Coordinates of C-alpha atoms in Angstrom, one line a residue:
M1 CA 62.3 -0.2 -86.9
I2 CA 65.7 1.3 -86.0
K3 CA 67.1 2.9 -89.1
M4 CA 70.8 3.2 -89.7
K5 CA 72.2 5.4 -92.4
F6 CA 75.6 4.8 -93.9
L7 CA 77.1 7.3 -96.3
A8 CA 80.6 5.8 -96.7
C9 CA 81.8 2.9 -98.9
A10 CA 85.2 1.1 -99.1
L11 CA 87.2 -0.9 -101.6
A12 CA 88.0 -4.5 -100.8
A13 CA 90.7 -6.6 -102.5
A14 CA 88.1 -8.5 -104.6
G15 CA 86.3 -5.3 -105.7
A16 CA 84.0 -2.6 -104.4
T17 CA 81.8 -3.4 -101.4
M18 CA 78.9 -1.2 -100.4
L19 CA 77.6 -1.2 -96.7
L20 CA 74.1 -2.4 -96.1
P21 CA 71.4 0.2 -96.7
P22 CA 68.9 0.8 -93.9
S23 CA 66.3 -1.6 -95.1
A24 CA 68.8 -4.4 -95.2
V25 CA 69.8 -4.3 -91.6
A26 CA 67.8 -7.2 -90.1
A27 CA 66.3 -7.0 -86.7
N28 CA 65.0 -9.6 -84.2
D29 CA 61.9 -9.0 -82.2
S30 CA 62.1 -6.6 -79.3
I31 CA 63.2 -7.8 -75.9
A32 CA 59.6 -7.7 -74.7
K33 CA 56.6 -8.3 -76.9
N34 CA 54.2 -7.3 -74.2
V35 CA 54.7 -4.7 -71.4
I36 CA 52.2 -4.3 -68.6
L37 CA 52.7 -1.5 -66.1
F38 CA 50.6 -1.7 -62.9
I39 CA 50.4 1.5 -60.7
S40 CA 48.8 1.4 -57.3
D41 CA 48.4 5.1 -56.9
G42 CA 49.4 6.5 -53.6
A43 CA 50.5 3.3 -51.9
S44 CA 52.8 3.9 -49.0
W45 CA 54.8 0.9 -47.6
G46 CA 52.0 0.0 -45.2
T47 CA 49.3 0.0 -47.8
W48 CA 50.8 -3.1 -49.5
D49 CA 51.0 -4.8 -46.1
M50 CA 47.4 -3.9 -45.0
A51 CA 45.9 -5.6 -48.0
S52 CA 48.1 -8.7 -47.7
Y53 CA 47.2 -9.2 -44.1
Y54 CA 43.5 -8.8 -44.8
Q55 CA 43.7 -11.1 -47.8
Y56 CA 46.0 -13.8 -46.5
G57 CA 46.8 -13.2 -42.9
E58 CA 50.5 -12.9 -43.8
L59 CA 52.9 -11.2 -46.1
G60 CA 54.7 -12.7 -49.2
M61 CA 51.6 -14.2 -50.9
Q62 CA 51.0 -11.7 -53.6
S63 CA 52.0 -12.5 -57.2
Y64 CA 54.4 -9.5 -57.2
D65 CA 56.0 -10.8 -54.0
Q66 CA 57.5 -13.6 -56.2
F67 CA 58.9 -11.2 -58.8
D68 CA 62.7 -11.4 -59.4
V69 CA 63.4 -7.6 -59.3
K70 CA 62.6 -5.7 -56.1
L71 CA 63.9 -2.2 -55.8
G72 CA 63.0 1.1 -54.1
M73 CA 61.9 4.0 -56.3
T74 CA 62.1 7.7 -55.5
T75 CA 59.3 9.9 -56.7
M76 CA 60.3 13.5 -56.2
P77 CA 59.3 16.1 -58.8
M78 CA 61.6 18.6 -60.4
N79 CA 60.0 21.3 -58.2
T80 CA 56.8 21.8 -56.3
S81 CA 55.5 24.7 -58.5
S82 CA 52.1 24.3 -60.1
R83 CA 53.3 25.9 -63.4
P84 CA 56.5 26.0 -65.4
T85 CA 59.4 27.9 -63.9
Y86 CA 61.4 27.8 -67.2
N87 CA 64.7 26.2 -66.0
D88 CA 66.1 22.7 -65.8
T89 CA 67.2 22.8 -62.2
Q90 CA 66.3 19.8 -60.1
M91 CA 65.1 21.4 -56.9
I92 CA 63.9 18.4 -54.9
S93 CA 66.0 15.5 -53.7
Y94 CA 65.8 12.4 -51.4
D95 CA 68.2 11.8 -48.5
P96 CA 67.9 8.3 -47.0
A97 CA 69.6 9.3 -43.8
R98 CA 67.0 12.0 -43.2
A99 CA 64.1 9.9 -44.4
W100 CA 64.7 7.2 -41.7
D101 CA 65.9 9.5 -38.9
T102 CA 64.4 8.2 -35.7
T103 CA 65.2 11.2 -33.6
P104 CA 62.1 12.2 -31.6
V105 CA 60.8 15.7 -32.4
A106 CA 58.1 17.9 -31.0
G107 CA 55.7 20.0 -33.1
S108 CA 53.7 19.2 -36.2
Y109 CA 53.7 19.5 -39.9
G110 CA 50.7 19.8 -42.2
G111 CA 48.4 19.6 -39.3
W112 CA 49.8 16.2 -38.2
Q113 CA 52.0 15.6 -35.2
S114 CA 55.6 15.0 -36.1
Y115 CA 56.8 12.4 -33.6
F116 CA 60.1 11.6 -35.4
A117 CA 62.4 13.6 -37.7
G118 CA 62.1 11.1 -40.5
Y119 CA 58.3 11.4 -40.5
D120 CA 58.6 15.2 -40.9
Y121 CA 61.1 14.9 -43.7
I122 CA 59.1 12.6 -46.0
K123 CA 56.0 14.8 -45.5
R124 CA 57.7 17.6 -47.4
D125 CA 58.3 18.4 -51.1
Y126 CA 56.2 15.6 -52.5
T127 CA 55.1 15.0 -56.0
D128 CA 51.5 15.0 -57.3
S129 CA 50.3 12.3 -59.6
A130 CA 50.7 14.5 -62.7
A131 CA 54.4 15.0 -62.2
A132 CA 54.9 11.4 -61.1
G133 CA 52.9 10.1 -64.1
T134 CA 54.9 12.3 -66.4
A135 CA 58.2 10.9 -65.1
L136 CA 56.9 7.3 -65.5
A137 CA 55.5 8.0 -69.0
T138 CA 58.3 10.3 -70.4
G139 CA 61.4 9.8 -68.3
E140 CA 61.5 13.5 -67.5
K141 CA 61.1 15.3 -64.2
T142 CA 58.7 18.2 -64.2
F143 CA 56.6 20.5 -62.1
N144 CA 53.5 19.4 -60.2
N145 CA 50.3 19.7 -62.4
A146 CA 52.0 18.8 -65.7
I147 CA 50.6 16.1 -67.9
D148 CA 53.5 15.2 -70.2
Y149 CA 54.8 18.8 -70.2
N150 CA 58.3 19.8 -69.2
N151 CA 59.3 22.8 -67.0
F152 CA 59.7 25.0 -70.1
G153 CA 56.1 24.5 -71.0
E154 CA 56.9 22.1 -73.9
A155 CA 54.9 18.9 -74.6
L156 CA 56.9 15.7 -74.1
P157 CA 56.7 12.4 -76.1
Y158 CA 55.4 9.6 -73.9
I159 CA 55.8 5.8 -73.8
T160 CA 52.4 5.0 -75.4
Q161 CA 53.6 6.8 -78.5
T162 CA 56.8 4.8 -78.4
A163 CA 54.8 1.6 -78.2
K164 CA 52.6 2.5 -81.0
A165 CA 55.5 3.5 -83.2
A166 CA 56.9 0.0 -82.5
G167 CA 53.7 -1.5 -83.9
M168 CA 52.3 -2.5 -80.5
S169 CA 48.7 -2.2 -79.4
T170 CA 48.2 0.2 -76.6
G171 CA 45.8 0.7 -73.7
V172 CA 45.1 2.6 -70.5
V173 CA 42.9 1.3 -67.7
S174 CA 42.0 2.9 -64.4
S175 CA 39.5 2.6 -61.5
V176 CA 39.2 6.4 -61.5
P177 CA 38.2 8.8 -64.3
F178 CA 40.3 8.1 -67.4
S179 CA 41.0 11.9 -67.6
H180 CA 42.6 11.9 -64.2
A181 CA 46.3 12.6 -63.8
T182 CA 47.8 9.2 -64.0
P183 CA 45.9 7.7 -66.9
A184 CA 46.1 11.0 -68.7
T185 CA 49.9 10.9 -68.7
F186 CA 49.7 7.8 -70.8
G187 CA 47.3 9.3 -73.3
A188 CA 47.5 13.1 -73.4
Q189 CA 49.6 16.2 -73.1
N190 CA 48.3 19.2 -71.1
I191 CA 50.0 21.9 -69.0
N192 CA 47.3 21.5 -66.3
R193 CA 46.0 18.2 -64.9
N194 CA 42.7 19.9 -64.0
N195 CA 41.7 20.5 -67.7
Y196 CA 39.7 17.3 -67.6
G197 CA 37.4 18.2 -70.5
A198 CA 40.2 18.9 -72.9
I199 CA 42.1 15.9 -71.7
S200 CA 39.1 13.6 -72.2
Y201 CA 38.6 15.0 -75.7
D202 CA 42.2 14.6 -76.6
M203 CA 42.4 11.0 -75.3
I204 CA 39.3 9.8 -77.3
Y205 CA 40.8 11.1 -80.5
N206 CA 44.4 9.9 -79.7
Q207 CA 45.3 7.5 -82.5
D208 CA 48.3 6.3 -80.5
L209 CA 45.8 4.9 -77.9
D210 CA 43.8 1.8 -79.0
L211 CA 42.0 1.3 -75.7
I212 CA 40.7 3.5 -72.8
M213 CA 38.9 2.2 -69.7
G214 CA 38.1 4.3 -66.7
G215 CA 35.5 6.2 -64.7
G216 CA 33.9 9.6 -65.3
N217 CA 30.6 8.6 -66.8
P218 CA 28.5 11.8 -66.7
L219 CA 25.2 10.1 -66.6
Y220 CA 25.6 8.3 -63.3
D221 CA 26.4 9.2 -59.7
S222 CA 29.0 7.6 -57.4
N223 CA 26.6 4.9 -56.4
G224 CA 25.9 3.8 -59.9
N225 CA 22.5 5.5 -60.1
L226 CA 21.3 7.6 -63.1
R227 CA 21.5 11.3 -62.5
S228 CA 18.7 13.7 -63.2
S229 CA 21.1 15.7 -65.3
P230 CA 24.7 14.9 -66.5
N231 CA 27.8 15.9 -64.7
Y232 CA 30.5 16.7 -67.3
T233 CA 33.4 17.3 -64.9
Y234 CA 35.6 14.4 -66.0
V235 CA 34.4 13.9 -69.6
S236 CA 33.3 17.0 -71.5
S237 CA 29.9 17.3 -73.0
T238 CA 31.5 17.6 -76.4
A239 CA 33.6 14.4 -75.9
W240 CA 30.6 12.5 -74.5
N241 CA 28.3 13.5 -77.4
V242 CA 30.9 12.5 -79.9
L243 CA 31.3 9.1 -78.3
N244 CA 27.5 8.5 -78.5
S245 CA 27.3 9.7 -82.1
S246 CA 27.6 7.9 -85.4
D247 CA 30.9 9.7 -85.9
S248 CA 32.5 8.4 -82.8
P249 CA 36.2 7.6 -83.2
R250 CA 35.8 4.6 -80.8
T251 CA 33.3 1.9 -79.9
L252 CA 31.8 2.8 -76.5
I253 CA 30.9 0.2 -73.9
T254 CA 29.4 1.1 -70.5
S255 CA 27.5 -2.0 -69.2
K256 CA 29.0 -4.4 -66.7
E257 CA 27.8 -7.2 -69.0
D258 CA 29.9 -5.9 -71.9
F259 CA 33.0 -5.5 -69.7
E260 CA 32.6 -9.1 -68.5
A261 CA 32.0 -10.4 -72.0
L262 CA 35.2 -8.7 -73.1
A263 CA 37.0 -10.3 -70.2
A264 CA 35.6 -13.7 -71.0
G265 CA 36.5 -13.4 -74.7
T266 CA 33.0 -13.5 -76.0
L267 CA 32.8 -9.9 -77.1
Q268 CA 34.9 -8.9 -80.1
V269 CA 35.5 -5.3 -80.9
D270 CA 37.2 -4.0 -84.0
G271 CA 38.9 -0.7 -84.0
P272 CA 39.6 1.7 -81.1
L273 CA 37.6 1.0 -77.9
I274 CA 36.6 3.0 -74.8
G275 CA 34.9 1.6 -71.8
V276 CA 33.3 3.9 -69.3
P277 CA 31.5 2.0 -66.5
E278 CA 28.1 3.2 -65.3
V279 CA 29.4 5.1 -62.3
Y280 CA 30.6 8.7 -61.9
D281 CA 34.1 8.7 -60.5
T282 CA 35.5 5.6 -58.9
L283 CA 34.4 2.0 -59.4
Q284 CA 33.6 1.4 -55.7
Y285 CA 35.5 3.8 -53.4
S286 CA 33.1 6.7 -53.5
R287 CA 30.0 4.7 -52.9
N288 CA 27.8 5.9 -50.0
A289 CA 27.1 3.6 -47.1
G290 CA 23.7 5.1 -46.5
V291 CA 22.7 4.5 -50.1
M292 CA 24.3 1.1 -50.6
G293 CA 23.5 -0.6 -47.3
A294 CA 25.5 -3.1 -45.3
D295 CA 27.5 -6.1 -46.3
A296 CA 29.6 -7.7 -43.7
S297 CA 31.7 -9.6 -46.3
T298 CA 33.5 -6.4 -47.4
P299 CA 36.3 -4.8 -45.3
S300 CA 34.3 -1.6 -45.0
G301 CA 31.0 -3.4 -44.2
V302 CA 29.4 -1.5 -47.1
A303 CA 27.6 -3.3 -50.0
T304 CA 29.3 -2.8 -53.3
I305 CA 27.8 -1.5 -56.5
D306 CA 26.7 -4.5 -58.5
S307 CA 26.3 -2.7 -61.8
V308 CA 30.0 -1.9 -62.5
P309 CA 32.9 -4.2 -63.4
T310 CA 35.8 -4.9 -61.2
L311 CA 39.3 -3.7 -62.0
V312 CA 40.0 -7.4 -62.7
D313 CA 37.3 -7.5 -65.4
M314 CA 38.7 -4.4 -67.0
T315 CA 42.2 -5.7 -66.9
M316 CA 41.3 -9.0 -68.5
G317 CA 39.0 -7.3 -71.0
A318 CA 41.9 -5.0 -72.0
I319 CA 44.3 -7.9 -72.3
N320 CA 41.9 -9.9 -74.5
Y321 CA 41.3 -6.9 -76.7
L322 CA 45.0 -5.8 -77.0
S323 CA 46.5 -9.2 -77.4
Q324 CA 44.6 -9.8 -80.7
G325 CA 47.4 -8.1 -82.6
D326 CA 50.6 -9.9 -83.8
N327 CA 53.0 -7.3 -82.5
G328 CA 52.3 -7.4 -78.8
F329 CA 50.9 -4.6 -76.6
F330 CA 51.6 -2.0 -74.0
M331 CA 49.1 -1.4 -71.2
M332 CA 49.0 0.7 -68.1
V333 CA 46.6 -0.4 -65.3
E334 CA 46.0 2.0 -62.4
G335 CA 44.4 1.2 -59.0
G336 CA 43.6 4.9 -58.8
A337 CA 41.3 4.9 -55.9
V338 CA 44.0 3.6 -53.5
D339 CA 45.1 7.2 -53.5
W340 CA 41.6 8.5 -52.8
A341 CA 41.3 6.2 -49.8
A342 CA 44.7 7.2 -48.5
H343 CA 43.8 10.9 -48.6
A344 CA 40.8 10.0 -46.5
T345 CA 43.0 7.8 -44.2
N346 CA 40.3 5.2 -44.6
T347 CA 41.8 1.8 -43.7
A348 CA 38.9 -0.4 -44.8
R349 CA 38.4 1.3 -48.1
I350 CA 42.1 1.4 -49.0
I351 CA 42.2 -2.4 -48.3
E352 CA 39.3 -2.9 -50.7
E353 CA 41.0 -0.9 -53.4
Q354 CA 44.4 -2.5 -53.0
I355 CA 42.9 -6.0 -53.0
D356 CA 41.1 -5.2 -56.3
F357 CA 44.5 -4.0 -57.6
N358 CA 46.2 -7.2 -56.3
L359 CA 43.7 -9.4 -58.0
S360 CA 44.2 -7.5 -61.3
V361 CA 48.0 -8.3 -61.1
D362 CA 47.1 -11.9 -60.3
A363 CA 44.9 -12.1 -63.4
A364 CA 47.7 -10.7 -65.6
V365 CA 50.2 -13.0 -64.2
N366 CA 47.9 -16.0 -64.8
W367 CA 47.4 -14.8 -68.4
V368 CA 51.2 -14.7 -68.9
N369 CA 51.6 -18.2 -67.5
T370 CA 48.7 -19.6 -69.6
Y371 CA 48.8 -17.7 -72.9
S372 CA 52.2 -16.0 -73.1
N373 CA 55.5 -16.5 -71.3
W374 CA 58.0 -14.5 -69.2
D375 CA 60.5 -14.5 -72.1
E376 CA 58.2 -12.2 -74.1
T377 CA 56.2 -10.3 -71.4
L378 CA 57.4 -7.8 -68.8
I379 CA 55.2 -6.9 -65.9
I380 CA 56.0 -3.9 -63.7
V381 CA 54.2 -3.2 -60.4
L382 CA 54.8 0.1 -58.6
T383 CA 53.2 3.2 -57.0
D384 CA 53.6 6.7 -58.3
H385 CA 54.1 8.0 -54.7
G386 CA 53.4 7.3 -51.1
N387 CA 50.3 8.8 -49.4
A388 CA 49.3 9.3 -45.7
M389 CA 52.1 7.2 -44.1
P390 CA 50.1 4.3 -42.6
M391 CA 52.1 2.4 -40.0
G392 CA 51.6 0.3 -36.9
P393 CA 49.3 1.4 -34.0
D394 CA 52.2 2.4 -31.8
S395 CA 54.2 4.2 -34.5
D396 CA 53.9 7.4 -32.5
T397 CA 56.3 6.0 -30.0
I398 CA 58.0 3.3 -32.1
A399 CA 59.6 4.8 -35.2
F400 CA 58.4 3.2 -38.4
Q401 CA 56.5 0.4 -36.6
P402 CA 55.1 -1.9 -39.3
I403 CA 51.4 -2.5 -39.8
Q404 CA 49.9 -4.9 -37.1
N405 CA 48.6 -8.2 -38.4
N406 CA 45.3 -9.1 -36.9
G407 CA 44.7 -12.1 -39.1
Q408 CA 43.0 -12.9 -42.4
G409 CA 39.7 -11.1 -42.9
V410 CA 40.3 -8.7 -40.0
L411 CA 41.2 -5.1 -40.3
P412 CA 44.9 -4.7 -39.3
G413 CA 46.2 -2.3 -36.7
V414 CA 47.0 1.0 -38.3
K415 CA 48.0 4.6 -37.3
W416 CA 47.9 7.2 -40.1
H417 CA 50.5 10.1 -39.9
Y418 CA 49.4 12.3 -42.8
A419 CA 46.5 12.8 -45.3
T420 CA 48.4 13.6 -48.5
H421 CA 51.4 12.5 -50.6
T422 CA 54.9 11.9 -49.3
N423 CA 58.4 11.9 -50.6
E424 CA 59.2 8.4 -49.2
N425 CA 61.2 5.8 -51.1
T426 CA 58.5 3.6 -52.6
L427 CA 58.3 -0.2 -53.4
F428 CA 58.9 -1.4 -56.9
F429 CA 58.6 -4.9 -58.5
A430 CA 59.3 -6.3 -61.9
H431 CA 59.4 -9.7 -63.6
G432 CA 59.9 -11.0 -67.1
A433 CA 61.5 -9.9 -70.3
G434 CA 64.1 -7.2 -69.7
A435 CA 63.3 -6.9 -66.0
D436 CA 67.0 -7.2 -65.1
L437 CA 67.7 -3.9 -67.0
F438 CA 66.3 -2.0 -64.0
Y439 CA 69.5 -2.9 -62.2
D440 CA 71.4 -0.7 -64.7
H441 CA 69.4 2.3 -63.4
V442 CA 70.2 1.9 -59.7
V443 CA 71.1 5.3 -58.2
G444 CA 71.8 4.4 -54.6
V445 CA 71.4 2.3 -51.6
D446 CA 68.8 3.1 -48.9
D447 CA 69.5 1.2 -45.7
G448 CA 65.9 1.7 -44.5
L449 CA 64.6 -0.4 -47.3
R450 CA 66.8 -3.3 -46.1
D451 CA 67.0 -2.8 -42.3
I452 CA 63.6 -1.3 -41.4
L453 CA 61.3 -2.6 -44.1
A454 CA 63.2 -5.8 -44.9
F455 CA 62.1 -5.3 -48.5
N456 CA 65.3 -5.7 -50.5
D457 CA 69.1 -5.1 -50.2
G458 CA 68.5 -1.4 -50.2
R459 CA 69.1 -0.6 -53.9
Y460 CA 66.8 1.9 -55.5
I461 CA 66.0 3.6 -58.8
D462 CA 64.4 6.9 -59.7
N463 CA 60.9 7.1 -61.2
T464 CA 62.4 8.1 -64.6
A465 CA 63.9 4.6 -64.9
P466 CA 60.6 2.8 -65.9
F467 CA 60.3 4.8 -69.0
Q468 CA 63.9 4.2 -69.9
V469 CA 63.6 0.4 -69.5
M470 CA 60.2 0.2 -71.2
Q471 CA 61.5 2.1 -74.1
A472 CA 64.6 -0.2 -74.3
V473 CA 62.6 -3.4 -74.2
M474 CA 60.2 -2.2 -77.0
A475 CA 63.0 -1.3 -79.4
P476 CA 63.9 -3.9 -82.1
V477 CA 67.1 -5.8 -81.5
P478 CA 69.5 -6.0 -84.5
E479 CA 70.5 -9.5 -85.6
P480 CA 74.0 -10.6 -84.7
E481 CA 74.7 -11.1 -88.4
A482 CA 73.7 -7.5 -89.1
Y483 CA 76.0 -6.3 -86.3
A484 CA 78.9 -8.3 -87.7
M485 CA 78.4 -7.1 -91.2
M486 CA 78.0 -3.5 -90.0
L487 CA 81.2 -3.7 -87.9
A488 CA 83.1 -5.3 -90.7
G489 CA 82.0 -2.6 -93.1
L490 CA 82.9 0.1 -90.6
G491 CA 86.3 -1.5 -90.3
L492 CA 86.8 -1.4 -94.1
V493 CA 85.7 2.2 -94.1
G494 CA 88.3 3.1 -91.4
A495 CA 91.1 1.2 -93.2
F496 CA 90.3 2.9 -96.5
A497 CA 90.2 6.3 -94.8
R498 CA 93.6 5.7 -93.1
R499 CA 95.1 4.7 -96.5
R500 CA 93.7 7.9 -98.1
R501 CA 95.2 10.0 -95.3
Q502 CA 98.6 8.2 -95.6
G503 CA 98.6 8.7 -99.4

């Protein structure tokens, strides 16, 4: 509740009138009752297209393709240091003219041939997922490695705390370990993203976080098989032992059946919840072809692990759990292994991961259409940064050639130009309650978004804007009557003060 404190009073003709005290200032509901943030981690422009071509044989068929708000979003960090540099100087920028420069160039950068000046430019000065996640979760730029810490080494408040303070239920869902950089920025504060053990412990005890779902199960390997001994890389032994004790601060679920029951609405859980599927790191990306065997129905031709839930199951389970409250919910859902596949320049696996992400967005959109509405729910779909620059097969001679469509169910034509993050202007989608507020945060026009990608009219925002808008739509809106009374009261105070001065 927004609290307003008034210390002045004024005299009216009929007698003394006191301004409303804080508790008397009425408020409507917030602009958005529910806020769902989807992050396809490491999705360059071509990543979205690859999955759509494989799914549908054409573009424009995804749920988010129908969203009202489409903008670019820059992702640069404050600097590329891995530790605080103790200043507030923004060292990294984005220049659209340089990013789309089609001038042929010789040489290479980062071990990859350059081809065009624009390619070289966006390969440099990129963010990591920690700094990008921090910008999304706190609205603050920082150094690479920081989990909700600023460049002075100070912890930052983050959007999950804002949501909880507003009375909302809160949750974080990921297809990679829940202590990994992106989910961590929505549930922890740590100066180093690699402190997985400390982050996992902090998250399970975080009272601002009702639900956690993600990988990192120490008892299983990447193929969903039990290990001979636990691997506590992503979840510390202390945290895991606590979760499996009678003193656990959360109910722990691990089986596919429990995730599916939660998604179906047949499993009810009271109190804080954590779901850690029976797999080590990623839901499916890290599975081994030699272990799993063949399955021609998947893009990679590799059979999937049948003992873990899908990201769709986790998304719907989270929505069912979080929507039980009366005050709405905030949830972040990450397709985290999209980034892992991009680092490996693995076309088939990135399509698998992006499709699972797409289907999760579909499920949330269907939930809004069935059980909520767009006047009370905001869905945001974005990536935290580009990765690996997938483009068309002749993009070494045709600058920024788009992905080649080879038809539904067929791997598209792709040429990769890098194997790590980029400083490209990324794609952003939003729809529902308060989505139009993103237009208030436009920082420029990028002709490449319009003329080369044919994505939108070129307008773009910075990655600090999502926090600003999410914070705004979660805040209570004062009643018009309260505003009128407040303004009238202030007018009386001003008149009384003027008369005192004149006297």
